[in-house]
Short mmCIF file of C-alpha atoms and ligand atoms in Angstrom, two decimals:
data_model
loop_
_atom_site.label_atom_id
_atom_site.label_comp_id
_atom_site.label_asym_id
_atom_site.label_seq_id
_atom_site.Cartn_x
_atom_site.Cartn_y
_atom_site.Cartn_z
CA UNK A 1 -16.39 -35.69 18.75
CA UNK A 2 -20.61 -35.11 17.11
CA UNK A 3 -22.37 -38.42 16.11
CA UNK A 4 -22.26 -39.22 12.54
CA UNK A 5 -24.46 -40.39 9.91
CA UNK A 6 -23.42 -42.77 6.47
CA UNK A 7 -25.56 -41.70 3.58
CA UNK A 8 -27.96 -44.16 1.71
CA UNK A 9 -26.11 -43.75 -0.93
CA UNK A 10 -22.51 -44.70 0.28
CA UNK A 11 -24.29 -47.47 2.77
CA UNK A 12 -25.76 -48.72 -0.98
CA UNK A 13 -22.10 -48.59 -2.76
CA UNK A 14 -20.99 -50.38 0.58
CA UNK A 15 -23.09 -52.97 0.42
CA UNK A 16 -22.83 -53.82 -3.12
CA UNK A 17 -19.42 -54.45 -2.59
CA UNK A 18 -20.13 -56.30 1.03
CA UNK A 19 -23.30 -58.66 -1.34
CA UNK A 20 -19.97 -59.43 -3.91
CA UNK A 21 -17.66 -60.84 -1.18
CA UNK A 22 -15.50 -57.95 -0.33
CA UNK A 23 -14.61 -55.68 1.92
CA UNK A 24 -15.59 -52.00 1.81
CA UNK A 25 -14.23 -48.75 4.00
CA UNK A 26 -14.69 -45.22 4.40
CA UNK A 27 -11.04 -44.07 4.77
CA UNK A 28 -8.79 -41.04 4.59
CA UNK A 29 -9.77 -37.16 4.62
CA UNK A 30 -13.03 -38.60 4.85
CA UNK A 31 -13.22 -40.38 8.35
CA UNK A 32 -10.74 -37.36 9.45
CA UNK A 33 -13.54 -35.33 8.47
CA UNK A 34 -16.12 -37.26 10.48
CA UNK A 35 -14.18 -37.85 13.74
CA UNK A 36 -13.86 -33.53 14.07
CA UNK A 37 -16.94 -33.22 13.07
CA UNK A 38 -16.67 -31.30 9.97
CA UNK A 39 -19.09 -31.82 7.04
CA UNK A 40 -17.51 -34.02 4.03
CA UNK A 41 -15.95 -32.39 1.10
CA UNK A 42 -16.24 -35.71 0.08
CA UNK A 43 -16.89 -39.52 0.94
CA UNK A 44 -13.76 -41.71 -0.38
CA UNK A 45 -14.28 -45.57 -0.39
CA UNK A 46 -11.60 -48.35 -0.16
CA UNK A 47 -11.75 -51.93 -1.22
CA UNK A 48 -10.01 -55.20 -1.95
CA UNK A 49 -11.59 -55.48 -5.47
CA UNK A 50 -9.83 -54.39 -8.15
CA UNK A 51 -10.71 -51.50 -10.25
CA UNK A 52 -12.09 -53.85 -13.72
CA UNK A 53 -14.09 -55.32 -11.21
CA UNK A 54 -15.41 -52.60 -8.80
CA UNK A 55 -16.29 -51.01 -12.44
CA UNK A 56 -18.57 -54.36 -13.71
CA UNK A 57 -19.70 -54.40 -10.28
CA UNK A 58 -21.18 -50.04 -10.77
CA UNK A 59 -21.66 -49.61 -14.40
CA UNK A 60 -25.29 -50.13 -14.02
CA UNK A 61 -25.28 -48.76 -10.75
CA UNK A 62 -28.29 -45.76 -9.64
CA UNK A 63 -29.55 -45.82 -13.86
CA UNK A 64 -26.11 -46.38 -15.01
CA UNK A 65 -25.97 -48.78 -18.70
CA UNK A 66 -24.26 -50.46 -20.64
CA UNK A 67 -23.78 -47.36 -23.00
CA UNK A 68 -23.60 -44.83 -20.54
CA UNK A 69 -22.44 -46.81 -17.56
CA UNK A 70 -21.80 -45.18 -13.86
CA UNK A 71 -18.70 -46.06 -13.70
CA UNK A 72 -15.99 -43.92 -14.71
CA UNK A 73 -11.75 -44.91 -13.93
CA UNK A 74 -10.08 -41.82 -14.03
CA UNK A 75 -6.17 -43.14 -13.49
CA UNK A 76 -3.81 -45.43 -13.03
CA UNK A 77 -4.21 -45.50 -9.29
CA UNK A 78 -7.22 -47.30 -9.42
CA UNK A 79 -9.47 -44.87 -8.65
CA UNK A 80 -12.54 -45.89 -9.96
CA UNK A 81 -15.77 -43.27 -9.48
CA UNK A 82 -19.20 -44.06 -9.64
CA UNK A 83 -22.09 -41.02 -10.77
CA UNK A 84 -25.03 -41.79 -8.04
CA UNK A 85 -27.10 -38.84 -9.74
CA UNK A 86 -27.81 -38.03 -6.22
CA UNK A 87 -28.12 -33.68 -5.87
CA UNK A 88 -25.82 -33.36 -3.21
CA UNK A 89 -22.59 -32.06 -4.87
CA UNK A 90 -20.31 -34.51 -2.24
CA UNK A 91 -22.01 -36.98 -3.37
CA UNK A 92 -22.23 -36.51 -7.23
CA UNK A 93 -18.97 -39.34 -8.04
CA UNK A 94 -17.78 -41.09 -4.79
CA UNK A 95 -14.67 -43.10 -5.21
CA UNK A 96 -13.18 -46.07 -4.79
CA UNK A 97 -9.54 -46.26 -5.02
CA UNK A 98 -8.56 -50.16 -4.46
CA UNK A 99 -6.25 -51.23 -1.40
CA UNK A 100 -2.36 -50.10 -2.67
CA UNK A 101 0.55 -50.32 -1.33
CA UNK A 102 3.85 -48.35 -2.62
CA UNK A 103 7.51 -49.67 -3.97
CA UNK A 104 10.50 -48.29 -2.97
CA UNK A 105 10.98 -44.49 -4.04
CA UNK A 106 14.30 -44.21 -4.78
CA UNK A 107 13.53 -40.26 -6.68
CA UNK A 108 11.75 -39.06 -3.78
CA UNK A 109 8.05 -38.63 -4.93
CA UNK A 110 7.14 -41.04 -6.99
CA UNK A 111 6.90 -44.67 -5.81
CA UNK A 112 8.60 -46.91 -8.32
CA UNK A 113 5.79 -49.23 -8.87
CA UNK A 114 1.71 -49.09 -7.37
CA UNK A 115 0.69 -52.66 -6.31
CA UNK A 116 -2.75 -53.31 -5.16
CA UNK A 117 -2.87 -54.83 -1.94
CA UNK A 118 -4.89 -57.43 -0.22
CA UNK A 119 -5.69 -55.60 3.40
CA UNK A 120 -6.64 -52.40 4.87
CA UNK A 121 -3.62 -52.58 7.12
CA UNK A 122 -1.12 -52.09 4.20
CA UNK A 123 -2.97 -49.22 2.52
CA UNK A 124 -3.06 -47.28 5.75
CA UNK A 125 0.04 -47.51 6.13
CA UNK A 126 1.29 -45.97 2.49
CA UNK A 127 -0.76 -42.52 4.24
CA UNK A 128 1.30 -39.97 5.14
CA UNK A 129 0.09 -38.92 8.52
CA UNK A 130 -1.50 -40.44 11.43
CA UNK A 131 -4.89 -38.57 11.47
CA UNK A 132 -5.24 -39.76 7.06
CA UNK A 133 -4.80 -43.03 8.57
CA UNK A 134 -7.93 -44.11 9.40
CA UNK A 135 -10.62 -46.08 8.44
CA UNK A 136 -14.48 -47.25 9.38
CA UNK A 137 -15.10 -50.55 8.25
CA UNK A 138 -18.87 -50.25 6.03
CA UNK A 139 -19.70 -53.85 7.08
CA UNK A 140 -22.66 -53.00 9.26
CA UNK A 141 -25.46 -50.26 9.33
CA UNK A 142 -24.94 -49.58 12.63
CA UNK A 143 -21.41 -47.94 12.97
CA UNK A 144 -19.58 -48.08 16.54
CA UNK A 145 -16.67 -46.76 16.59
CA UNK A 146 -15.32 -49.53 19.13
CA UNK A 147 -15.78 -51.53 16.55
CA UNK A 148 -15.42 -49.65 13.59
CA UNK A 149 -12.85 -48.18 12.88
CA UNK A 150 -9.29 -49.15 11.96
CA UNK A 151 -6.62 -47.24 13.56
CA UNK A 152 -3.52 -48.57 13.08
CA UNK A 153 -1.41 -45.37 14.12
CA UNK A 154 -3.02 -43.72 16.48
CA UNK A 155 -5.06 -40.86 15.02
CA UNK A 156 -8.35 -40.62 16.72
CA UNK A 157 -6.20 -40.01 19.54
CA UNK A 158 -3.52 -37.53 17.66
CA UNK A 159 -7.03 -35.68 16.48
CA UNK A 160 -8.35 -35.19 20.21
CA UNK A 161 -4.26 -34.06 21.07
CA UNK A 162 -4.65 -31.60 17.54
CA UNK A 163 -0.83 -33.87 16.45
CA UNK A 164 -0.36 -34.14 13.08
CA UNK A 165 2.02 -36.33 13.22
CA UNK A 166 4.00 -39.21 9.95
CA UNK A 167 3.02 -42.76 9.70
CA UNK A 168 5.67 -44.26 11.11
CA UNK A 169 9.32 -42.68 10.94
CA UNK A 170 8.85 -39.43 9.63
CA UNK A 171 13.11 -39.50 7.88
CA UNK A 172 11.77 -42.87 5.79
CA UNK A 173 8.34 -40.70 4.77
CA UNK A 174 9.70 -37.92 4.23
CA UNK A 175 12.27 -38.99 1.90
CA UNK A 176 9.84 -40.89 0.14
CA UNK A 177 7.68 -38.33 -1.03
CA UNK A 178 9.14 -34.84 -0.37
CA UNK A 179 5.68 -32.99 -1.00
CA UNK A 180 4.35 -34.43 2.92
CA UNK A 181 7.03 -31.60 4.20
CA UNK A 182 4.21 -29.20 3.11
CA UNK A 183 1.15 -31.08 3.36
CA UNK A 184 1.90 -30.75 7.01
CA UNK A 185 1.60 -27.27 6.87
CA UNK A 186 -1.19 -27.31 5.04
CA UNK A 187 -2.89 -29.55 7.22
CA UNK A 188 -1.50 -27.74 10.24
CA UNK A 189 -3.23 -24.55 8.86
CA UNK A 190 -6.67 -25.96 7.25
CA UNK A 191 -7.35 -27.80 10.21
CA UNK A 192 -6.94 -24.76 12.70
CA UNK A 193 -10.07 -23.81 11.63
CA UNK A 194 -12.10 -26.66 11.80
CA UNK A 195 -12.91 -28.33 15.24
CA UNK A 196 -14.28 -25.25 16.84
CA UNK A 197 -13.18 -22.29 17.37
CA UNK A 198 -9.53 -21.39 18.10
CA UNK A 199 -8.53 -24.83 17.70
CA UNK A 200 -4.37 -24.63 17.37
CA UNK A 201 -3.33 -28.16 15.69
CA UNK A 202 0.99 -28.55 15.84
CA UNK A 203 2.88 -30.44 14.49
CA UNK A 204 4.34 -32.91 16.42
CA UNK A 205 8.56 -31.97 17.28
CA UNK A 206 10.16 -35.06 15.83
CA UNK A 207 8.05 -34.34 12.91
CA UNK A 208 9.28 -30.90 12.85
CA UNK A 209 12.20 -31.56 13.33
CA UNK A 210 12.15 -33.88 10.24
CA UNK A 211 10.90 -30.65 8.42
CA UNK A 212 14.10 -28.48 8.68
CA UNK A 213 16.15 -31.40 8.14
CA UNK A 214 14.40 -32.08 5.07
CA UNK A 215 13.41 -29.39 3.78
CA UNK A 216 15.66 -29.57 0.96
CA UNK A 217 14.34 -32.60 -0.78
CA UNK A 218 10.91 -30.27 -2.01
CA UNK A 219 13.54 -29.25 -4.96
CA UNK A 220 12.59 -32.73 -6.50
CA UNK A 221 8.60 -31.88 -6.38
CA UNK A 222 7.09 -30.91 -9.38
CA UNK A 223 6.00 -27.40 -9.26
CA UNK A 224 1.97 -28.06 -10.25
CA UNK A 225 1.71 -30.45 -6.77
CA UNK A 226 3.70 -27.99 -4.38
CA UNK A 227 1.39 -25.05 -5.91
CA UNK A 228 -1.86 -26.63 -5.44
CA UNK A 229 -0.89 -27.80 -1.72
CA UNK A 230 0.64 -24.06 -1.91
CA UNK A 231 -2.69 -22.74 -2.36
CA UNK A 232 -4.80 -24.85 -0.50
CA UNK A 233 -2.89 -22.87 2.25
CA UNK A 234 -3.42 -19.78 1.45
CA UNK A 235 -7.24 -20.46 1.14
CA UNK A 236 -7.12 -21.78 4.73
CA UNK A 237 -8.07 -19.12 7.13
CA UNK A 238 -4.99 -19.93 9.12
CA UNK A 239 -2.81 -18.54 5.75
CA UNK A 240 -0.84 -16.19 7.80
CA UNK A 241 0.24 -18.86 10.08
CA UNK A 242 1.37 -20.99 7.24
CA UNK A 243 3.22 -19.19 5.33
CA UNK A 244 5.10 -18.37 8.53
CA UNK A 245 5.82 -21.55 9.52
CA UNK A 246 6.86 -22.05 5.94
CA UNK A 247 9.57 -19.22 6.97
CA UNK A 248 10.32 -21.69 10.27
CA UNK A 249 10.51 -24.67 8.96
CA UNK A 250 12.93 -23.85 5.92
CA UNK A 251 9.76 -24.63 3.75
CA UNK A 252 8.98 -21.21 1.85
CA UNK A 253 12.83 -21.23 0.44
CA UNK A 254 11.68 -23.93 -2.00
CA UNK A 255 8.24 -22.39 -2.93
CA UNK A 256 8.59 -18.33 -2.93
CA UNK A 257 12.05 -17.99 -1.71
CA UNK A 258 11.74 -13.94 -3.26
CA UNK A 259 9.80 -13.56 0.03
CA UNK A 260 12.36 -14.35 2.78
CA UNK A 261 14.88 -10.95 1.37
CA UNK A 262 11.98 -9.01 2.58
CA UNK A 263 13.01 -11.30 6.29
CA UNK A 264 15.82 -9.29 7.02
CA UNK A 265 14.44 -5.37 5.61
CA UNK A 266 13.79 -2.96 7.65
CA UNK A 267 11.54 -0.03 6.66
CA UNK A 268 11.78 3.57 6.69
CA UNK A 269 10.05 5.50 9.37
CA UNK A 270 6.37 4.97 8.14
CA UNK A 271 6.69 0.96 9.39
CA UNK A 272 7.25 -1.30 12.58
CA UNK A 273 7.38 -4.50 10.55
CA UNK A 274 9.71 -6.08 8.11
CA UNK A 275 9.14 -6.47 4.34
CA UNK A 276 8.89 -9.63 5.22
CA UNK A 277 6.17 -10.08 8.06
CA UNK A 278 4.59 -6.63 6.15
CA UNK A 279 3.52 -8.72 3.01
CA UNK A 280 2.11 -12.16 5.10
CA UNK A 281 0.52 -9.23 8.04
CA UNK A 282 -0.92 -8.44 4.28
CA UNK A 283 -2.20 -11.33 3.11
CA UNK A 284 -3.56 -12.08 7.02
CA UNK A 285 -6.44 -9.41 7.12
CA UNK A 286 -6.96 -10.50 3.55
CA UNK A 287 -7.49 -13.68 4.25
CA UNK A 288 -9.99 -12.18 7.24
CA UNK A 289 -12.39 -10.71 4.41
CA UNK A 290 -12.17 -14.26 2.62
CA UNK A 291 -10.89 -12.11 -0.61
CA UNK A 292 -9.77 -14.36 -3.60
CA UNK A 293 -7.35 -16.38 -4.34
CA UNK A 294 -5.23 -13.04 -6.14
CA UNK A 295 -6.44 -10.48 -3.81
CA UNK A 296 -4.67 -13.12 -1.39
CA UNK A 297 -1.47 -13.75 -3.26
CA UNK A 298 -1.04 -10.20 -4.78
CA UNK A 299 -1.39 -8.92 -0.50
CA UNK A 300 1.21 -11.42 0.06
CA UNK A 301 3.37 -10.32 -2.64
CA UNK A 302 2.63 -6.65 -2.82
CA UNK A 303 6.42 -5.32 -1.12
CA UNK A 304 8.60 -8.25 -2.35
CA UNK A 305 10.16 -5.79 -4.86
CA UNK A 306 10.99 -3.14 -2.10
CA UNK A 307 14.54 -5.04 -0.62
CA UNK A 308 15.91 -5.51 -4.09
CA UNK A 309 14.95 -1.12 -4.34
CA UNK A 310 16.31 -0.06 -1.03
CA UNK A 311 17.75 3.08 -1.22
CA UNK A 312 20.06 4.10 2.15
CA UNK A 313 18.92 3.10 5.15
CA UNK A 314 17.57 3.66 8.94
CA UNK A 315 14.19 6.41 8.73
CA UNK A 316 14.64 7.72 5.52
CA UNK A 317 15.16 4.98 3.27
CA UNK A 318 13.22 4.93 -0.18
CA UNK A 319 11.67 1.91 -2.16
CA UNK A 320 11.44 3.19 -5.22
CA UNK A 321 9.45 2.13 -8.13
CA UNK A 322 9.32 -1.40 -5.98
CA UNK A 323 5.59 -1.73 -7.42
CA UNK A 324 6.85 -2.36 -10.83
CA UNK A 325 10.30 -4.27 -9.78
CA UNK A 326 7.86 -6.50 -7.55
CA UNK A 327 4.91 -6.74 -10.18
CA UNK A 328 8.01 -8.61 -12.45
CA UNK A 329 9.89 -11.02 -9.53
CA UNK A 330 5.94 -12.14 -8.60
CA UNK A 331 4.88 -12.67 -11.96
CA UNK A 332 8.35 -14.95 -12.54
CA UNK A 333 7.46 -16.46 -8.89
CA UNK A 334 4.12 -18.00 -9.76
CA UNK A 335 4.96 -18.35 -13.26
CA UNK A 336 7.32 -20.71 -11.69
CA UNK A 337 4.51 -22.02 -9.38
CA UNK A 338 3.08 -22.75 -12.98
CA UNK A 339 0.04 -21.10 -11.93
CA UNK A 340 -2.62 -20.56 -14.24
CA UNK A 341 -1.69 -17.54 -16.69
CA UNK A 342 -5.01 -15.71 -15.39
CA UNK A 343 -3.97 -15.65 -12.57
CA UNK A 344 -0.15 -14.59 -12.70
CA UNK A 345 -1.51 -11.95 -14.93
CA UNK A 346 -3.61 -10.73 -12.53
CA UNK A 347 -2.19 -10.57 -9.25
CA UNK A 348 0.98 -8.91 -11.48
CA UNK A 349 -1.58 -5.86 -12.41
CA UNK A 350 -2.86 -6.09 -8.40
CA UNK A 351 0.80 -5.35 -7.40
CA UNK A 352 1.99 -2.65 -10.24
CA UNK A 353 -0.76 -0.53 -9.29
CA UNK A 354 -1.59 -0.69 -5.63
CA UNK A 355 0.77 2.31 -4.74
CA UNK A 356 -2.02 4.71 -5.69
CA UNK A 357 -2.19 7.70 -3.71
CA UNK A 358 -5.32 10.04 -3.60
CA UNK A 359 -5.83 13.95 -2.11
CA UNK A 360 -9.20 14.95 -1.62
CA UNK A 361 -9.58 18.51 -3.82
CA UNK A 362 -5.97 17.69 -5.85
CA UNK A 363 -7.14 14.33 -8.16
CA UNK A 364 -10.29 16.06 -10.72
CA UNK A 365 -13.07 14.23 -11.63
CA UNK A 366 -11.46 13.25 -15.33
CA UNK A 367 -8.52 12.67 -13.67
CA UNK A 368 -10.06 9.87 -11.50
CA UNK A 369 -11.57 8.28 -14.80
CA UNK A 370 -8.08 8.26 -15.88
CA UNK A 371 -7.02 5.68 -13.22
CA UNK A 372 -9.99 3.88 -13.80
CA UNK A 373 -9.15 3.68 -17.88
CA UNK A 374 -5.40 2.73 -17.00
CA UNK A 375 -5.81 0.18 -13.73
CA UNK A 376 -9.27 -1.71 -15.62
CA UNK A 377 -12.65 -1.04 -14.01
CA UNK A 378 -12.60 -4.53 -13.40
CA UNK A 379 -9.33 -4.63 -11.35
CA UNK A 380 -10.70 -1.71 -9.55
CA UNK A 381 -12.36 -3.64 -6.80
CA UNK A 382 -9.09 -6.06 -6.28
CA UNK A 383 -7.16 -3.30 -6.28
CA UNK A 384 -8.65 -1.45 -3.55
CA UNK A 385 -9.25 -4.80 -1.67
CA UNK A 386 -4.95 -5.17 -1.88
CA UNK A 387 -4.16 -1.42 -0.47
CA UNK A 388 -6.26 -1.84 1.63
CA UNK A 389 -4.81 -5.18 3.26
CA UNK A 390 -1.60 -2.85 2.55
CA UNK A 391 -3.26 -0.61 5.08
CA UNK A 392 -4.14 -2.94 7.61
CA UNK A 393 -1.15 -4.91 7.29
CA UNK A 394 1.07 -1.95 8.27
CA UNK A 395 -0.83 -1.89 11.60
CA UNK A 396 -2.48 1.18 11.37
CA UNK A 397 -5.54 1.81 13.02
CA UNK A 398 -7.99 2.04 10.01
CA UNK A 399 -9.03 0.26 7.15
CA UNK A 400 -11.00 2.83 4.84
CA UNK A 401 -9.41 6.91 5.89
CA UNK A 402 -11.47 9.68 5.02
CA UNK A 403 -9.50 9.93 1.79
CA UNK A 404 -9.34 6.30 0.57
CA UNK A 405 -13.49 6.39 1.71
CA UNK A 406 -13.27 9.84 -1.11
CA UNK A 407 -11.54 7.59 -3.32
CA UNK A 408 -14.70 5.00 -3.15
CA UNK A 409 -16.90 7.93 -3.66
CA UNK A 410 -15.78 9.22 -6.86
CA UNK A 411 -14.51 5.71 -8.45
CA UNK A 412 -19.03 4.89 -7.55
CA UNK A 413 -19.38 7.94 -9.33
CA UNK A 414 -17.14 7.34 -12.67
CA UNK A 415 -17.72 3.56 -12.41
CA UNK A 416 -20.00 3.97 -15.25
CA UNK A 417 -18.34 6.48 -17.25
CA UNK A 418 -16.46 4.98 -21.20
CA UNK A 419 -13.53 3.90 -19.57
CA UNK A 420 -12.25 1.72 -22.35
CA UNK A 421 -12.80 2.59 -26.55
CA UNK A 422 -15.34 -0.71 -26.69
CA UNK A 423 -17.05 1.66 -24.67
CA UNK A 424 -16.73 3.95 -26.93
CA UNK A 425 -20.69 5.21 -29.44
CA UNK A 426 -17.97 5.11 -32.78
CA UNK A 427 -16.15 1.56 -33.37
CA UNK A 428 -13.19 1.12 -35.70
CA UNK A 429 -15.78 0.27 -38.38
CA UNK A 430 -17.33 3.45 -38.52
CA UNK A 431 -14.05 5.08 -38.37
CA UNK A 432 -12.84 3.23 -41.62
CA UNK A 433 -16.44 3.70 -42.96
CA UNK A 434 -15.90 7.80 -42.25
CA UNK A 435 -12.90 7.85 -43.34
CA UNK A 436 -12.50 5.62 -46.23
CA UNK A 437 -9.31 3.77 -45.46
CA UNK A 438 -8.15 0.00 -44.32
CA UNK A 439 -7.84 -1.66 -40.74
CA UNK A 440 -4.38 -0.02 -39.83
CA UNK A 441 -2.80 1.62 -36.44
CA UNK A 442 -3.98 4.92 -37.83
CA UNK A 443 -7.92 4.09 -36.67
CA UNK A 444 -6.19 2.86 -33.62
CA UNK A 445 -4.51 6.75 -32.89
CA UNK A 446 -8.18 7.97 -33.93
CA UNK A 447 -9.97 6.01 -31.29
CA UNK A 448 -7.58 6.46 -28.68
CA UNK A 449 -7.32 10.22 -29.15
CA UNK A 450 -11.10 10.23 -29.28
CA UNK A 451 -11.51 7.86 -25.47
CA UNK A 452 -8.94 10.80 -23.98
CA UNK A 453 -11.79 13.52 -25.22
CA UNK A 454 -14.47 11.27 -23.08
CA UNK A 455 -12.55 10.73 -20.36
CA UNK A 456 -12.54 14.36 -19.62
CA UNK A 457 -16.17 14.38 -20.50
CA UNK A 458 -18.08 11.52 -20.83
CA UNK A 459 -20.84 13.92 -21.89
CA UNK A 460 -19.30 13.82 -25.48
CA UNK A 461 -19.33 9.56 -26.18
CA UNK A 462 -22.22 11.35 -28.50
CA UNK A 463 -22.46 9.29 -31.68
CA UNK A 464 -23.51 12.33 -34.00
CA UNK A 465 -20.13 14.22 -32.12
CA UNK A 466 -17.84 11.95 -32.05
CA UNK A 467 -18.48 11.59 -35.30
CA UNK A 468 -18.01 15.27 -36.14
CA UNK A 469 -14.82 14.72 -34.53
CA UNK A 470 -13.41 11.56 -36.96
CA UNK A 471 -13.65 13.89 -39.40
CA UNK A 472 -11.61 16.90 -37.74
CA UNK A 473 -8.89 13.93 -36.60
CA UNK A 474 -8.91 12.11 -40.04
CA UNK A 475 -7.92 15.64 -41.56
CA UNK A 476 -4.80 15.46 -39.58
CA UNK A 477 -1.54 14.94 -41.08
CA UNK A 478 0.00 11.33 -39.11
CA UNK A 479 2.72 13.98 -37.27
CA UNK A 480 -0.50 15.81 -36.27
CA UNK A 481 -2.02 12.89 -34.60
CA UNK A 482 0.82 11.01 -33.15
CA UNK A 483 1.10 14.61 -31.62
CA UNK A 484 -2.83 14.67 -30.03
CA UNK A 485 -2.27 10.88 -28.62
CA UNK A 486 0.79 11.11 -27.05
CA UNK A 487 -0.74 13.64 -25.42
CA UNK A 488 -3.37 12.06 -24.23
CA UNK A 489 -0.62 9.55 -23.22
CA UNK A 490 0.55 12.11 -20.65
CA UNK A 491 -2.23 13.12 -19.57
CA UNK A 492 -2.87 9.61 -18.73
CA UNK A 493 0.17 9.56 -16.78
CA UNK A 494 0.57 11.78 -15.53
CA UNK A 495 -2.06 11.00 -12.70
CA UNK A 496 0.03 8.45 -11.88
CA UNK A 497 2.91 10.74 -12.30
CA UNK A 498 1.27 13.83 -9.74
CA UNK A 499 0.46 10.69 -7.21
CA UNK A 500 3.46 9.35 -6.96
CA UNK A 501 5.66 12.65 -7.05
CA UNK A 502 3.96 13.45 -3.89
CA UNK A 503 3.89 10.49 -2.33
CA UNK A 504 7.74 9.92 -2.72
CA UNK A 505 8.08 13.61 -1.31
CA UNK A 506 6.08 13.08 2.07
CA UNK A 507 5.76 8.83 2.81
CA UNK A 508 9.81 8.32 1.24
CA UNK A 509 7.44 5.10 0.03
CA UNK A 510 8.05 4.80 -3.57
P1 ATP B 1 -8.45 -32.15 1.74
O1 ATP B 1 -9.36 -33.29 0.85
O2 ATP B 1 -8.70 -31.87 3.10
O3 ATP B 1 -7.47 -32.08 1.09
P2 ATP B 1 -7.00 -35.33 2.06
O4 ATP B 1 -7.15 -35.78 3.62
O5 ATP B 1 -8.09 -36.62 1.81
O6 ATP B 1 -7.90 -33.63 2.73
P3 ATP B 1 -5.85 -35.34 -0.38
O7 ATP B 1 -4.86 -34.90 -0.57
O8 ATP B 1 -7.80 -35.40 -0.74
O9 ATP B 1 -5.88 -35.13 1.24
O10 ATP B 1 -5.69 -37.29 -0.03
C1 ATP B 1 -6.71 -38.28 0.85
C2 ATP B 1 -5.77 -39.05 1.34
O11 ATP B 1 -4.89 -39.53 0.44
C3 ATP B 1 -5.12 -38.97 2.25
O12 ATP B 1 -6.41 -38.17 3.85
C4 ATP B 1 -4.31 -39.36 2.77
O13 ATP B 1 -4.61 -40.28 3.70
C5 ATP B 1 -3.61 -39.90 1.34
N1 ATP B 1 -2.30 -39.10 0.58
C6 ATP B 1 -2.71 -38.07 -0.31
N2 ATP B 1 -1.80 -37.32 -0.89
C7 ATP B 1 -0.35 -38.53 0.17
C8 ATP B 1 0.58 -38.45 0.47
N3 ATP B 1 1.33 -37.51 -0.58
N4 ATP B 1 1.24 -39.24 0.98
C9 ATP B 1 0.82 -39.99 0.97
N5 ATP B 1 -0.48 -40.41 1.58
C10 ATP B 1 -1.03 -38.96 0.58
MG1 MG B 2 -10.02 -35.07 -0.02
#
């Protein structure tokens, strides 16, 4: 176990409390990470001083004034934030929480009341796992674990053995707050990436048994709290193991049950894994590459539509339209978990378009431009990331075979070409002025036709030329114009159709 030192800001805060006759401890995740030799995410201090007292003691801390106090009383749980003026982001605001004990839990998620407590032991007893239920007494400068570590539940031993174990009877603790079921899995994934390489943490047997038995209690927990823990799990570098553990322990059913439909769902001759395992393997790869939350979620969910679209059995089974069905299922699941709108939209889009196919020589440059226009230039990189995760998650040898590298090359070539009406050399205003017409769908229709012509040949994106075309198009009847726009739409779809048909013939995967 590494040596540890306490930063000056924390010492100063502790000393202010102690000089005023109160106790001060480092507690929870901070102590755990310190003992693991991990960098601190934040420094949590706990004290027997009540929040009002803490506010009084620290309002003028580090240059705070009566008008602009250095304290923020953040919530109902007795946590006061102290602004330290430190440059270090982990020290900017240090949270001081008053010792707390939780009353009876009748609803499996909230204590009926939160009471302030008098002793650190009481405070530690309300915490979830032994490794999170330790404190370091800050009364002396020279900290020695032997004398200063408060560890009534033998958390230090569990840290050494890499064991996640509830404080006290798991049955009781999970029944108090069922989110802890999920936190156990999240910590086992998160901590396995800390404390040196290849260090697998395990959930203690009895705790595991109790999770399995009580998994159903998760349904009492607010979706937002589940989402926060699930997201943390997905963002660890052991996300795939985490999701397998959620399945094994019976928790996944209460988070994204749609994924479980793939568990017994065999694929066809192109796949060795079941749909479920393939999805998780794709997440594993997206994680290995340190891709974004959206790419990780899209990878995990990219084939979630397969079980419901499966047709036939054995090696010739097909999954037509699974990407459309899957995009919908993913949207519903992520909405239910209250993921932010932009995250849901992005993931849905990535799944919808993960099935492109590209054959060198078969697809023209304007076809690639149309593909970029369709999926959005801002989504291209992530769509390729999901595709790469899909490939590697199928146990194929290479992330980027020649065809895909060629597509990348083509995309790079067309990346800066105009692919959106906003990128045209003429705007809606110009169309209205040139034709002397008001804002109307007709203006949009004309812009759409112009864009289509520019997608065929970006050199046409030139003001004089396009203005001429506006006048010509302006002379057409609305039927003629609609016909032209429809032609453009067909061309845009044709890239997809072409590739989809081809895919269907060759790979039976659609
Ligand atoms: P990290 O910051 O890496 O997520 P952490 O241990 O700080 O880890 P938090 O969720 O920030 O996790 O919680 C801080 C501390 O509060 C925990 O270490 C634990 O002692 C306690 N705690 C948090 N949530 C619960 C809970 N649901 N039940 C009991 N104790 C909890
Ligand atoms: Mg924390």
